[in-house]
Coordinates of C-alpha atoms in Angstrom, one line a residue:
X1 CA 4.3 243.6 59.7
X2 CA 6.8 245.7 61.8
X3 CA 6.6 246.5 65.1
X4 CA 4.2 243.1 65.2
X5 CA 5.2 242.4 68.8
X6 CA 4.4 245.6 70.7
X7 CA 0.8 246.1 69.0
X8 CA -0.1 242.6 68.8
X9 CA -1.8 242.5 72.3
X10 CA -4.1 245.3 71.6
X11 CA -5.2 244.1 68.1
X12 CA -5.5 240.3 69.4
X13 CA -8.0 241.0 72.4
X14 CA -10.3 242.8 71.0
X15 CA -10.4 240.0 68.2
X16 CA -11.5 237.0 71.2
X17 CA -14.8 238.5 72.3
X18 CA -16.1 235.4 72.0
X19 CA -19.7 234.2 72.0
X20 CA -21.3 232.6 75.1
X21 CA -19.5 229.2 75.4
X22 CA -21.1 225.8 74.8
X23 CA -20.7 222.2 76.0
X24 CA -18.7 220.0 74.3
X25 CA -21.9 218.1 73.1
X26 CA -24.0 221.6 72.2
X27 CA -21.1 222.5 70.1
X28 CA -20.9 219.5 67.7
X29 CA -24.3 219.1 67.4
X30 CA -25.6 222.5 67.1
X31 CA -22.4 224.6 65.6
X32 CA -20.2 224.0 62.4
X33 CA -17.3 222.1 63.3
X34 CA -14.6 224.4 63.5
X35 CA -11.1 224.8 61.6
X36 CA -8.1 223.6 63.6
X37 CA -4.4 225.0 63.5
X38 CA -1.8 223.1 64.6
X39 CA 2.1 225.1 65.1
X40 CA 4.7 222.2 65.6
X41 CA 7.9 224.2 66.6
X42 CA 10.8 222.0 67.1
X43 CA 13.3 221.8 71.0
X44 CA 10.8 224.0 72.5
X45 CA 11.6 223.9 76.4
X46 CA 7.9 223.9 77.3
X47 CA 8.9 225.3 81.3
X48 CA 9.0 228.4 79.1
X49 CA 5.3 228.6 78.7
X50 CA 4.5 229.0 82.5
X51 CA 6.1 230.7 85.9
X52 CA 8.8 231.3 86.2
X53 CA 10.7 230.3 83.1
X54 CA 8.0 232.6 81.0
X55 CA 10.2 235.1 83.3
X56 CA 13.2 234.8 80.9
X57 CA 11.9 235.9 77.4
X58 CA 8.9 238.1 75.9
X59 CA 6.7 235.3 74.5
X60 CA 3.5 237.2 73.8
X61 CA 1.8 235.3 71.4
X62 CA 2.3 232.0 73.4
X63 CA 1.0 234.4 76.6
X64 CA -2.1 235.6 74.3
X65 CA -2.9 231.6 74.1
X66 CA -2.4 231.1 77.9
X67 CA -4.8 233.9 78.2
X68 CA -7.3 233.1 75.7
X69 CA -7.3 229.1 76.3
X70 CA -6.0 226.1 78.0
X71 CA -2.4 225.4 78.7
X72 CA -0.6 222.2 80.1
X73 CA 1.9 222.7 82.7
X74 CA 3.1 219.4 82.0
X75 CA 3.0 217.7 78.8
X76 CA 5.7 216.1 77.4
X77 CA 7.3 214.3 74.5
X78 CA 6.7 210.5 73.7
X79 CA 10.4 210.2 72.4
X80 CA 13.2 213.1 72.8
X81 CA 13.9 213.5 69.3
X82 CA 12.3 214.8 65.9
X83 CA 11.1 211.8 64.1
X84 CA 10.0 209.2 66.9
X85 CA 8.5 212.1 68.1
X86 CA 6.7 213.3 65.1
X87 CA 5.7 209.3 64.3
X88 CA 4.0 209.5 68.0
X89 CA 1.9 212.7 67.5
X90 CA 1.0 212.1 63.9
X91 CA 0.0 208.2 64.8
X92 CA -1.4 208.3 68.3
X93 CA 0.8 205.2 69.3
X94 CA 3.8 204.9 71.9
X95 CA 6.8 205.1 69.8
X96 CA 7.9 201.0 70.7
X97 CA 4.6 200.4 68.8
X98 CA 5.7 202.7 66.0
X99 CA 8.9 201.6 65.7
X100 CA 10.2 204.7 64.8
X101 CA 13.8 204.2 66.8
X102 CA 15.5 207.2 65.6
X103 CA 15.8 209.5 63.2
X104 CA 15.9 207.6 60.1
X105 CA 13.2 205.2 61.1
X106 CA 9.7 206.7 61.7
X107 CA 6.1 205.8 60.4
X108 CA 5.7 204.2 57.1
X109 CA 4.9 206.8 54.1
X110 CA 1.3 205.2 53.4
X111 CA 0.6 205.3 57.2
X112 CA -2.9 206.7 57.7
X113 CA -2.4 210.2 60.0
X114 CA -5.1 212.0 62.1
X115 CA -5.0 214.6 59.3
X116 CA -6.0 211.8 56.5
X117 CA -8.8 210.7 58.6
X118 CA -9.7 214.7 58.9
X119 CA -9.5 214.7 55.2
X120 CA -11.9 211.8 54.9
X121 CA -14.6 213.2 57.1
X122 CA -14.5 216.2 54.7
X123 CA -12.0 218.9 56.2
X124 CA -9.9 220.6 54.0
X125 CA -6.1 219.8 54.6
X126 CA -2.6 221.8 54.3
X127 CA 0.8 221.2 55.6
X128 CA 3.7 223.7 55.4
X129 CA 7.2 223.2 56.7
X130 CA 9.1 220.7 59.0
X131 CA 7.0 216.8 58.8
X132 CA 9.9 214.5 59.7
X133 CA 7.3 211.4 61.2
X134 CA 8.7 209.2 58.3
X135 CA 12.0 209.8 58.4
X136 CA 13.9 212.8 59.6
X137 CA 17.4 214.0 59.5
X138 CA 19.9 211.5 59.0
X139 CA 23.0 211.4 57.5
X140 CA 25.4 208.5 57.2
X141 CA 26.8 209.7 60.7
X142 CA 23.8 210.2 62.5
X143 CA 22.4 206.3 61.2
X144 CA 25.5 205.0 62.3
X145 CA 26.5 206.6 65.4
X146 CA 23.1 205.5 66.4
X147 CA 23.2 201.9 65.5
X148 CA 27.0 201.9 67.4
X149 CA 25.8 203.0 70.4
X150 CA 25.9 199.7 72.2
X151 CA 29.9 199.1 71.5
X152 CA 32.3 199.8 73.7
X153 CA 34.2 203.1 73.1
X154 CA 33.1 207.0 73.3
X155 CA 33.8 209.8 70.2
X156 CA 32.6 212.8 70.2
X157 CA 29.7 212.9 67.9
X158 CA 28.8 216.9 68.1
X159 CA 30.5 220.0 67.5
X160 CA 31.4 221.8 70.9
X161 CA 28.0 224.2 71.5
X162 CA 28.8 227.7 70.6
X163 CA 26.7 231.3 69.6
X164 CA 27.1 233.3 66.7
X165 CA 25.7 236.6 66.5
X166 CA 24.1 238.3 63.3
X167 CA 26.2 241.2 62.6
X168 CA 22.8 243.4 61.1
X169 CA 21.5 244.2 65.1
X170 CA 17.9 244.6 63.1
X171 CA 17.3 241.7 61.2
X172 CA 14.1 239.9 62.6
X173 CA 14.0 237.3 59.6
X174 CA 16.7 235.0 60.7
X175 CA 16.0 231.9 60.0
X176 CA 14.5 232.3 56.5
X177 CA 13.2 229.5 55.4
X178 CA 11.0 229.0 58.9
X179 CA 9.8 232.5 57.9
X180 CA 8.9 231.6 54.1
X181 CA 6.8 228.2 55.2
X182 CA 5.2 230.4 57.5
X183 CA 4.4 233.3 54.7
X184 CA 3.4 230.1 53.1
X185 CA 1.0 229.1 55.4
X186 CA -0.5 232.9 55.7
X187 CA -0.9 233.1 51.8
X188 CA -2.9 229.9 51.8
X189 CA -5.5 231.8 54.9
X190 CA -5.3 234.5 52.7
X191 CA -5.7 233.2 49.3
X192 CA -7.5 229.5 49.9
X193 CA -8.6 228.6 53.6
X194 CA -11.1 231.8 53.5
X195 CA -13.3 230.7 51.0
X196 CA -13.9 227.3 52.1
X197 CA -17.3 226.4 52.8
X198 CA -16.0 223.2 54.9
X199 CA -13.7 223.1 58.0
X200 CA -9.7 223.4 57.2
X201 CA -7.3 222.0 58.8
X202 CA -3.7 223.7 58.7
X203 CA -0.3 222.3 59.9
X204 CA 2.6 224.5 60.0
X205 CA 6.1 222.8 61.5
X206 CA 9.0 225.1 62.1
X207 CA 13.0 224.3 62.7
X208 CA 13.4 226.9 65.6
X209 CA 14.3 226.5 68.4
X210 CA 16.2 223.9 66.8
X211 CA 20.6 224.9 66.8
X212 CA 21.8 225.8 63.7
X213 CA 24.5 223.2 61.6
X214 CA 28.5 223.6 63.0
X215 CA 30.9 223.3 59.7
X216 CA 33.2 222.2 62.9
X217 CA 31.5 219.1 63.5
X218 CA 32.6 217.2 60.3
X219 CA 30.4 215.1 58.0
X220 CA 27.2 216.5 57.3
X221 CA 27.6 218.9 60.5
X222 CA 26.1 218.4 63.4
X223 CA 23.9 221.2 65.1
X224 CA 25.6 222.7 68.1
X225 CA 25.3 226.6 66.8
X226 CA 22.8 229.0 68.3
X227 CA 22.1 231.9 66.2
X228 CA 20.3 234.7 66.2
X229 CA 20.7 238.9 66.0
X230 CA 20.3 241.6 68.9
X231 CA 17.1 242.4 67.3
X232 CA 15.7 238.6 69.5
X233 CA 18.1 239.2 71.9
X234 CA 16.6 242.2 73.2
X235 CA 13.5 240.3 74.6
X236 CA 15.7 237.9 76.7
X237 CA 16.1 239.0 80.4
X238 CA 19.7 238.5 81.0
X239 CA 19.3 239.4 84.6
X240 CA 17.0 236.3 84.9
X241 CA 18.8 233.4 83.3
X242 CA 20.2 230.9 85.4
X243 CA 23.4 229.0 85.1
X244 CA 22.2 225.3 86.1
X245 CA 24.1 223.3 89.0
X246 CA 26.4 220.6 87.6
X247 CA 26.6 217.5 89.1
X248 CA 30.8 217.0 88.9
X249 CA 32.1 214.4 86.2
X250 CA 32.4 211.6 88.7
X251 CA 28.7 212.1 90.0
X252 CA 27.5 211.8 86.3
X253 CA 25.0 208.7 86.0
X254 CA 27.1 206.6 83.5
X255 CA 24.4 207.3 80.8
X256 CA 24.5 211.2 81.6
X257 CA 27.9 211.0 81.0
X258 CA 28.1 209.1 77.8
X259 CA 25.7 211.9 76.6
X260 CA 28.1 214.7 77.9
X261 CA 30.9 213.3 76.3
X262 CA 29.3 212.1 72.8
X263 CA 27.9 216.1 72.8
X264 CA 31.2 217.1 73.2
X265 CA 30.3 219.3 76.6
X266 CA 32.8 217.1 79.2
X267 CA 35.4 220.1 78.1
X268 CA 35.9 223.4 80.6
X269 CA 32.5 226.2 80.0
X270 CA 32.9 229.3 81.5
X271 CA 30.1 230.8 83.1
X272 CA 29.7 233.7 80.3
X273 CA 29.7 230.7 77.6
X274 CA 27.0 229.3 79.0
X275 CA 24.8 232.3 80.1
X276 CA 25.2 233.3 76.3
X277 CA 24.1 229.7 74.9
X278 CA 21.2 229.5 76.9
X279 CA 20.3 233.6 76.3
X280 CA 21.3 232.9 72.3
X281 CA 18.2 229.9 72.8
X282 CA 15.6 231.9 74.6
X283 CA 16.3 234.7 71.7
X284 CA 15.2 232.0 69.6
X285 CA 12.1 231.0 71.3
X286 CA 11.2 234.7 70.8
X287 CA 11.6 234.7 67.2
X288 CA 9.8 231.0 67.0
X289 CA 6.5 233.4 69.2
X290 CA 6.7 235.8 66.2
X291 CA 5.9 233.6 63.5
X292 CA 3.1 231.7 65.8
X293 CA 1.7 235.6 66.2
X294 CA 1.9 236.0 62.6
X295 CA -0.6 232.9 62.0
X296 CA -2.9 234.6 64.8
X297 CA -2.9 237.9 63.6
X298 CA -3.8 236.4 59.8
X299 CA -6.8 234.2 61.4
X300 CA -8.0 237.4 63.5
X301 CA -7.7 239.7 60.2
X302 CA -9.3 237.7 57.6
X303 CA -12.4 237.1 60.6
X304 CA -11.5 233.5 61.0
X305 CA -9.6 233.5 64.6
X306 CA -13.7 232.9 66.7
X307 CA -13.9 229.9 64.3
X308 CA -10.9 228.2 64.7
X309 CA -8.9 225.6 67.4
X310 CA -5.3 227.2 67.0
X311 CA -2.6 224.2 69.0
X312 CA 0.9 225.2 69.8
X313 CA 2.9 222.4 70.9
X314 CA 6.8 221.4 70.0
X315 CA 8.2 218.0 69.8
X316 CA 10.5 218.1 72.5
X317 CA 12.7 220.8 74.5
X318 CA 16.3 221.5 74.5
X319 CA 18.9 221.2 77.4
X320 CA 20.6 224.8 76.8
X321 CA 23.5 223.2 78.9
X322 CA 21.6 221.7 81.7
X323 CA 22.9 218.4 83.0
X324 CA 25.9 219.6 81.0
X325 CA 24.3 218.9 77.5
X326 CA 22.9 220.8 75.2
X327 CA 20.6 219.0 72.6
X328 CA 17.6 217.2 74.0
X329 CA 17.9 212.6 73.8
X330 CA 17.5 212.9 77.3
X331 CA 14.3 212.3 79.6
X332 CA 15.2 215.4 82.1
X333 CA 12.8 218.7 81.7
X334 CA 14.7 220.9 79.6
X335 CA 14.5 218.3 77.2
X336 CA 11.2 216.1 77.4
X337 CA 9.0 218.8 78.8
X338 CA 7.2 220.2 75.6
X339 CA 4.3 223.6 75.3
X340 CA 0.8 222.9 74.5
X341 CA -1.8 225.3 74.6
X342 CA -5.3 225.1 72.7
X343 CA -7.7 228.4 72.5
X344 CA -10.7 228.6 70.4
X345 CA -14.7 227.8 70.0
X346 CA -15.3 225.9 73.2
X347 CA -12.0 225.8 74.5
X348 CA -11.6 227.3 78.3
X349 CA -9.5 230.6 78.6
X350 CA -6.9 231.1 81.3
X351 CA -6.8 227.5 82.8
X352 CA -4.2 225.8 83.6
X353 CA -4.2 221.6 83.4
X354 CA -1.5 220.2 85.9
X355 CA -2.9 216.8 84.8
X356 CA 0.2 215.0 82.9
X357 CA -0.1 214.5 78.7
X358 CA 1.9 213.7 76.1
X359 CA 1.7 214.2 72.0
X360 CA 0.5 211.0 71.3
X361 CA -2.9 213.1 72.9
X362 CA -2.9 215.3 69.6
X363 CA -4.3 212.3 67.3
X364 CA -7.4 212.1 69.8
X365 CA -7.8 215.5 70.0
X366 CA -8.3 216.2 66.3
X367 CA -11.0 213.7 66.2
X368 CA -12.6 214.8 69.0
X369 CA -12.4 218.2 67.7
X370 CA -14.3 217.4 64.5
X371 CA -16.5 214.4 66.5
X372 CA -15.0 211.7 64.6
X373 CA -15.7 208.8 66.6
X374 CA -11.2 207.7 68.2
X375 CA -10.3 204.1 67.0
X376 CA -9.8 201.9 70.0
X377 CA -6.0 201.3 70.0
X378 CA -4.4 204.9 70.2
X379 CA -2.0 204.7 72.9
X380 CA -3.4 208.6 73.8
X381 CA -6.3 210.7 75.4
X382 CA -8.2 213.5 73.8
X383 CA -7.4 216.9 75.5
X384 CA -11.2 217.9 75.1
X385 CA -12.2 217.2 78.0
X386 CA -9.5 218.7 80.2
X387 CA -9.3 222.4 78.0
X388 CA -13.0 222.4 76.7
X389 CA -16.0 224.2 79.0
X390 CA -18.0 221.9 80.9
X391 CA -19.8 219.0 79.7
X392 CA -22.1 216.3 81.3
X393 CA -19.6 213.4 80.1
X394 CA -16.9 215.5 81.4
X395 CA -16.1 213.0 84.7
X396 CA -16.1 210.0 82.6
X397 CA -14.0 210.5 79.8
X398 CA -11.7 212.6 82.6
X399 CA -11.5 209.2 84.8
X400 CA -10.3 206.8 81.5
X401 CA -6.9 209.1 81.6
X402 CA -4.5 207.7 83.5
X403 CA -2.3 209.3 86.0
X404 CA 1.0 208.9 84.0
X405 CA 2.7 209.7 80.7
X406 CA 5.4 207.2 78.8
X407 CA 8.5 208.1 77.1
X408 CA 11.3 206.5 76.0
X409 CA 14.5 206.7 73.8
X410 CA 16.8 204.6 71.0
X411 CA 18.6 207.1 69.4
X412 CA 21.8 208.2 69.0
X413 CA 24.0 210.2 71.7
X414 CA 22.3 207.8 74.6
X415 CA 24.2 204.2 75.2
X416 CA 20.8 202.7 76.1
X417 CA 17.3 202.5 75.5
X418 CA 15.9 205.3 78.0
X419 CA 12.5 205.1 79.3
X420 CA 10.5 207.3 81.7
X421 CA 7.8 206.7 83.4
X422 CA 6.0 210.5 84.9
X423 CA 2.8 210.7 87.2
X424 CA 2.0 213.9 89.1
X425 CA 5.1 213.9 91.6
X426 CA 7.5 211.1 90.2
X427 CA 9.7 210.9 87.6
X428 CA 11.3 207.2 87.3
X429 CA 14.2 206.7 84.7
X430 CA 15.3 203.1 83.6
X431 CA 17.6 202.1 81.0
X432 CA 17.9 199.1 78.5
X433 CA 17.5 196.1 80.8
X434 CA 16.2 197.5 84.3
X435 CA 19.4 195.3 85.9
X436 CA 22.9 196.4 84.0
X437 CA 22.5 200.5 84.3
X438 CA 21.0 202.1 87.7
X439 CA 17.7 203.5 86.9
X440 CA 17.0 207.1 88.5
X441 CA 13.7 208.6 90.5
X442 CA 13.5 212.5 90.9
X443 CA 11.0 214.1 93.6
X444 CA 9.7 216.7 90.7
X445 CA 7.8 218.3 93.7
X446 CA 11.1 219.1 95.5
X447 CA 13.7 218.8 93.3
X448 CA 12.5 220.6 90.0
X449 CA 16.2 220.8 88.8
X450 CA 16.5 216.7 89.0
X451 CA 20.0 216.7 90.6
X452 CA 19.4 214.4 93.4
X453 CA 18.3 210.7 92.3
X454 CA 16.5 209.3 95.4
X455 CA 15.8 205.9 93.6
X456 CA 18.3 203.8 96.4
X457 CA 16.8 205.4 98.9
X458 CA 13.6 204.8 98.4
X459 CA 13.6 201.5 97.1
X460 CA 9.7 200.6 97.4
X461 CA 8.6 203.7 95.1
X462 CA 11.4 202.4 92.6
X463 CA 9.7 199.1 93.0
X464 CA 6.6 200.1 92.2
X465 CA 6.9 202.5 89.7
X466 CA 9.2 199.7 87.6
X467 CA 6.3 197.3 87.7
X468 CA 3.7 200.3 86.8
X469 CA 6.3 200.5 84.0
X470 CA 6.7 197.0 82.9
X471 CA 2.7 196.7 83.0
X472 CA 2.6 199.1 80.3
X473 CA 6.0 198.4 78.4
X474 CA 7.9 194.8 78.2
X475 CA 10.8 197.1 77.7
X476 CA 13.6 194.3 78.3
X477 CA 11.9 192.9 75.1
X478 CA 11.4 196.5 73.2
X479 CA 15.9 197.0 74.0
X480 CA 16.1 193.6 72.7
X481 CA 14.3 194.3 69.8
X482 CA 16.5 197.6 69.1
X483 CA 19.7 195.7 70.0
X484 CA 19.2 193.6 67.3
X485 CA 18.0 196.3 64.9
X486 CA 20.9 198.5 65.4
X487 CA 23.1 195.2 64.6
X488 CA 21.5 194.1 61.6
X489 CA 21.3 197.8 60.0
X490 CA 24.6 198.2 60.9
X491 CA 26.0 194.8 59.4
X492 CA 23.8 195.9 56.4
X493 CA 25.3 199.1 55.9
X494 CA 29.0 197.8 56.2
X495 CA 28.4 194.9 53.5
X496 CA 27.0 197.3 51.1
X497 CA 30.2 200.0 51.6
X498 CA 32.4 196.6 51.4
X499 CA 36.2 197.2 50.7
X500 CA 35.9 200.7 51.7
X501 CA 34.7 200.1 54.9
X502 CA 37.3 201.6 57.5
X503 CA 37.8 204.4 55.2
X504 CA 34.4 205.8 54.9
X505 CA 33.7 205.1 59.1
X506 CA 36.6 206.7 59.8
X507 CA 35.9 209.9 58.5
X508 CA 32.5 210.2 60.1
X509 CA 31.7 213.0 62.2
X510 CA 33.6 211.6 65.1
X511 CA 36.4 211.9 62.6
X512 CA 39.1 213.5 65.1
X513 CA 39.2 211.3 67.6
X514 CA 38.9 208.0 65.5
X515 CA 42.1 208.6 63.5
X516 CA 44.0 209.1 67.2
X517 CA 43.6 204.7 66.9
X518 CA 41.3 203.7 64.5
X519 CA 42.3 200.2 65.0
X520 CA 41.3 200.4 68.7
X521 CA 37.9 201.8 67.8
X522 CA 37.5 199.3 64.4
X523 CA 38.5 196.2 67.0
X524 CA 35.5 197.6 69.6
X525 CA 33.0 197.1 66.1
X526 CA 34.2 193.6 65.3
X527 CA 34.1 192.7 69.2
X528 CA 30.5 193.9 69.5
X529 CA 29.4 191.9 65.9
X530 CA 30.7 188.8 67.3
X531 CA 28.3 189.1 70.3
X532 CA 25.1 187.5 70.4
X533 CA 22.2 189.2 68.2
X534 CA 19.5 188.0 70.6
X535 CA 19.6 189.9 74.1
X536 CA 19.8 187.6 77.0
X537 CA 16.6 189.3 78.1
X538 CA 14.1 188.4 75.3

């Protein structure tokens, strides 16, 4: 479909005349239940979606959505990474409930998803491309530089970010096989989905934004390389991208600079380095809009677009060398701050919610969609009533929502379980045990760009916002409990590699700075085995 992006606006309008618009209510009871598509993209920086990062990049299919439905200025991710994210959305449930700590533990394979429940009240069901909620990308390195976090040393766990450019200027297919799960997902509209005589229900994941794998980075790579070709590149606005303030090394919270350092971005960036990274990443966004267009443009074409929910949403952002990271693991914008926008049957056009959500709202929202009656323990809200056009019950189930979002973090690249804590103006950061690491608390309203941690000086707000916190999270316990996870999956992983122990960890992706004194490093290991398995704060 060339030349997709520059006629797209014209074709797509005329395709949303839609009919009068219903209540909620009206629409279940008197209308078929409608299809829903869902677009997962992955380290979407979701301040992209509104003024004035949608300043940066032509994005016009996520702009046709924010014109022809409901977008969330502020909806974030349960978890900063792909699989306890993905667990969160697909379950409904806060990721200490899902367990899913990082990227090789998510939900279990039988686990029952919104899209089996969907199935059962009689939609039909497809999935294409990226899944990852019951397991996700881990190699040896990633499992164990996530189960080490807690000892007492720092290796560089990444490769240093860097771009490459596609030598062919034109090519618009550059990551392929994002492009062949979407021509996937169009053959099935084509081929399947428009002869259904019940509802479908299509889920289509995709790897961009997402940084390429860096050969550099040693064992199984790491993914520090942002690709793409001058053919994406030409719908960034160069004169617009910002080179973000730096806090100096010494400033750093600890944490922020245990991040910095295991990312491998404590080294010297010039300011063209990292006006290219963060222009090679927008170019990417652009190319991740082209293959949501192309799932639009199918609905509108084969007369199915007025009958269908289409969700965009990602399952978290990506720093671009913000905070001096790149990568996301962390709970500051760039990184938690996800898209979602919802247009359809019944869905509002041009709004704007300011109200604050989170992914774990997607398993509600597919129920409510099709009216299936929302089990009582989902940790989430439907988004119904915040997108849909007026309804009586509108105030009530507006009023159950509360004025907050949680997420938190166990992963790799972080030396301690992260949690945040957002409500309309605050954003309170606290790590592990709430005592051992200072916890942080940004003024969003005045300080969008989080460089200035007002939680000492405003010691009642931190107060509060800690016990609003612990009333919804024991999280001393829920660190406890991943302490002593990451110990015994570690000391299970070392008995079964026995003799060859020091050998294999050595040559991990943190390879280069291991053999400098792998004794030091092996002597940190044994020290933190010897310590206690049960926290202190259990």
């Amino acid at each position: 479909m060339p030349m997709l992006l520059l006629w797209v606006s014209v074709v797509a309008v005329s395709a949303l005349a839609a009919p009068a618009p219903r209540t909620d209510g009206q629409r279940r009871r008197a209308a078929p239940a409608p299809n829903v598509v869902l677009v997962v993209s992955d380290s979407f920086d979701g301040r992209l979606t509104f003024h004035p990062g949608s300043q940066v990049v032509k994005l016009p299919f996520i702009n046709f959505m924010k014109t022809h439905g409901t977008s969330f200025l502020n909806a974030y991710t349960n978890s900063p990474i792909c699989c306890p994210s993905r667990a969160a959305m697909w379950s409904g449930l806060f990721t200490h409930l899902t367990e899913s700590w990082n990227n090789f533990k998510g939900l279990d394979p039988n686990y029952t998803t919104w899209m089996d429940v969907m199935e059962e009240h009689g939609y039909q069901t497809q999935k294409f491309g990226k899944l990852d909620y019951t397991s996700g990308h881990h190699s040896i390195s990633n499992r164990v530089e996530a189960w080490t976090r807690d000892v007492a040393f720092l290796l560089r766990q990444e490769g240093r970010p860097m771009v490459n450019l596609i030598p062919n200027k034109a090519k618009e297919r550059v990551m392929e096989t994002d492009w062949r799960n979407t021509d996937r997902a169009i053959n099935w509209l084509r081929k399947e989905a428009v002869n259904y005589t019940k509802p479908f229900v299509l889920y289509l994941g995709l790897n961009l934004p997402h940084p390429y794998p860096s050969p550099s980075s040693g064992e199984n790579f790491g993914s520090s390389t942002f690709h793409t070709s001058l053919f994406w590149l030409k719908k960034v606005s160069h004169d617009v991208i910002k080179i973000p303030r730096w806090l100096p090394l010494s400033e750093m919270h600890p944490v922020d600079y245990y991040s910095s350092y295991t990312k491998n971005c404590t080294g010297k960036f010039t300011d063209k380095e990292i006006k290219n990274i963060r222009a090679f990443y927008y170019a990417m966004c652009a190319e991740t809009d082209a293959m949501l267009g192309k799932i639009i443009l199918t609905l509108h074409q084969l007369d199915l677009l007025q009958k269908t929910i289409v969700i965009y949403t990602s399952d978290h952002g990506e720093l671009a060398m913000e905070h001096r990271q790149f990568y996301k693991m962390s709970m500051y914008e760039a990184s938690a701050h996800v898209p979602l926008l919802i247009m359809g049957p019944g869905i509002k056009a041009n709004q704007q919610v300011s109200n604050v959500v989170s992914l774990v709202d997607i398993y509600p929202t597919m129920l409510d969609i099709t009216g299936i009656p929302l089990p009582q323990n989902l940790s989430g809200y439907s988004l119904l009533p915040l997108s849909s056009e007026p309804s009586k019950n509108k105030r009530k189930v507006k009023n159950l929502r509360p004025p907050w979002i949680l997420s938190e973090f166990h992963g790799c690249n972080v030396n301690a379980s992260t949690y945040m804590l957002r409500t309309n103006q605050w954003k309170y950061i606290t790590y592990s045990d709430g005592v051992s690491v200072l916890p942080q608390l940004f003024d969003l309203s005045s300080d969008p760009d989080e460089l200035n941690n007002i939680a000492a000086k405003f010691p009642e707000i931190t107060y509060s916002l800690d016990q609003k916190l612990r009333s919804i999270i024991n999280y001393p316990k829920v660190s406890a409990s991943v302490h002593r996870y990451n110990k015994e999956q570690f000391i299970m992983w070392k008995q079964s590699i026995g003799q060859n122990y020091s050998n294999v960890i050595a040559n991990l992706r943190w390879h280069q700075e291991w053999l400098k004194n792998p004794e030091k490093y092996e002597n940190a290991i044994d020290q933190w085995l010897k310590t206690h398995t049960t926290s202190q704060f259990e």
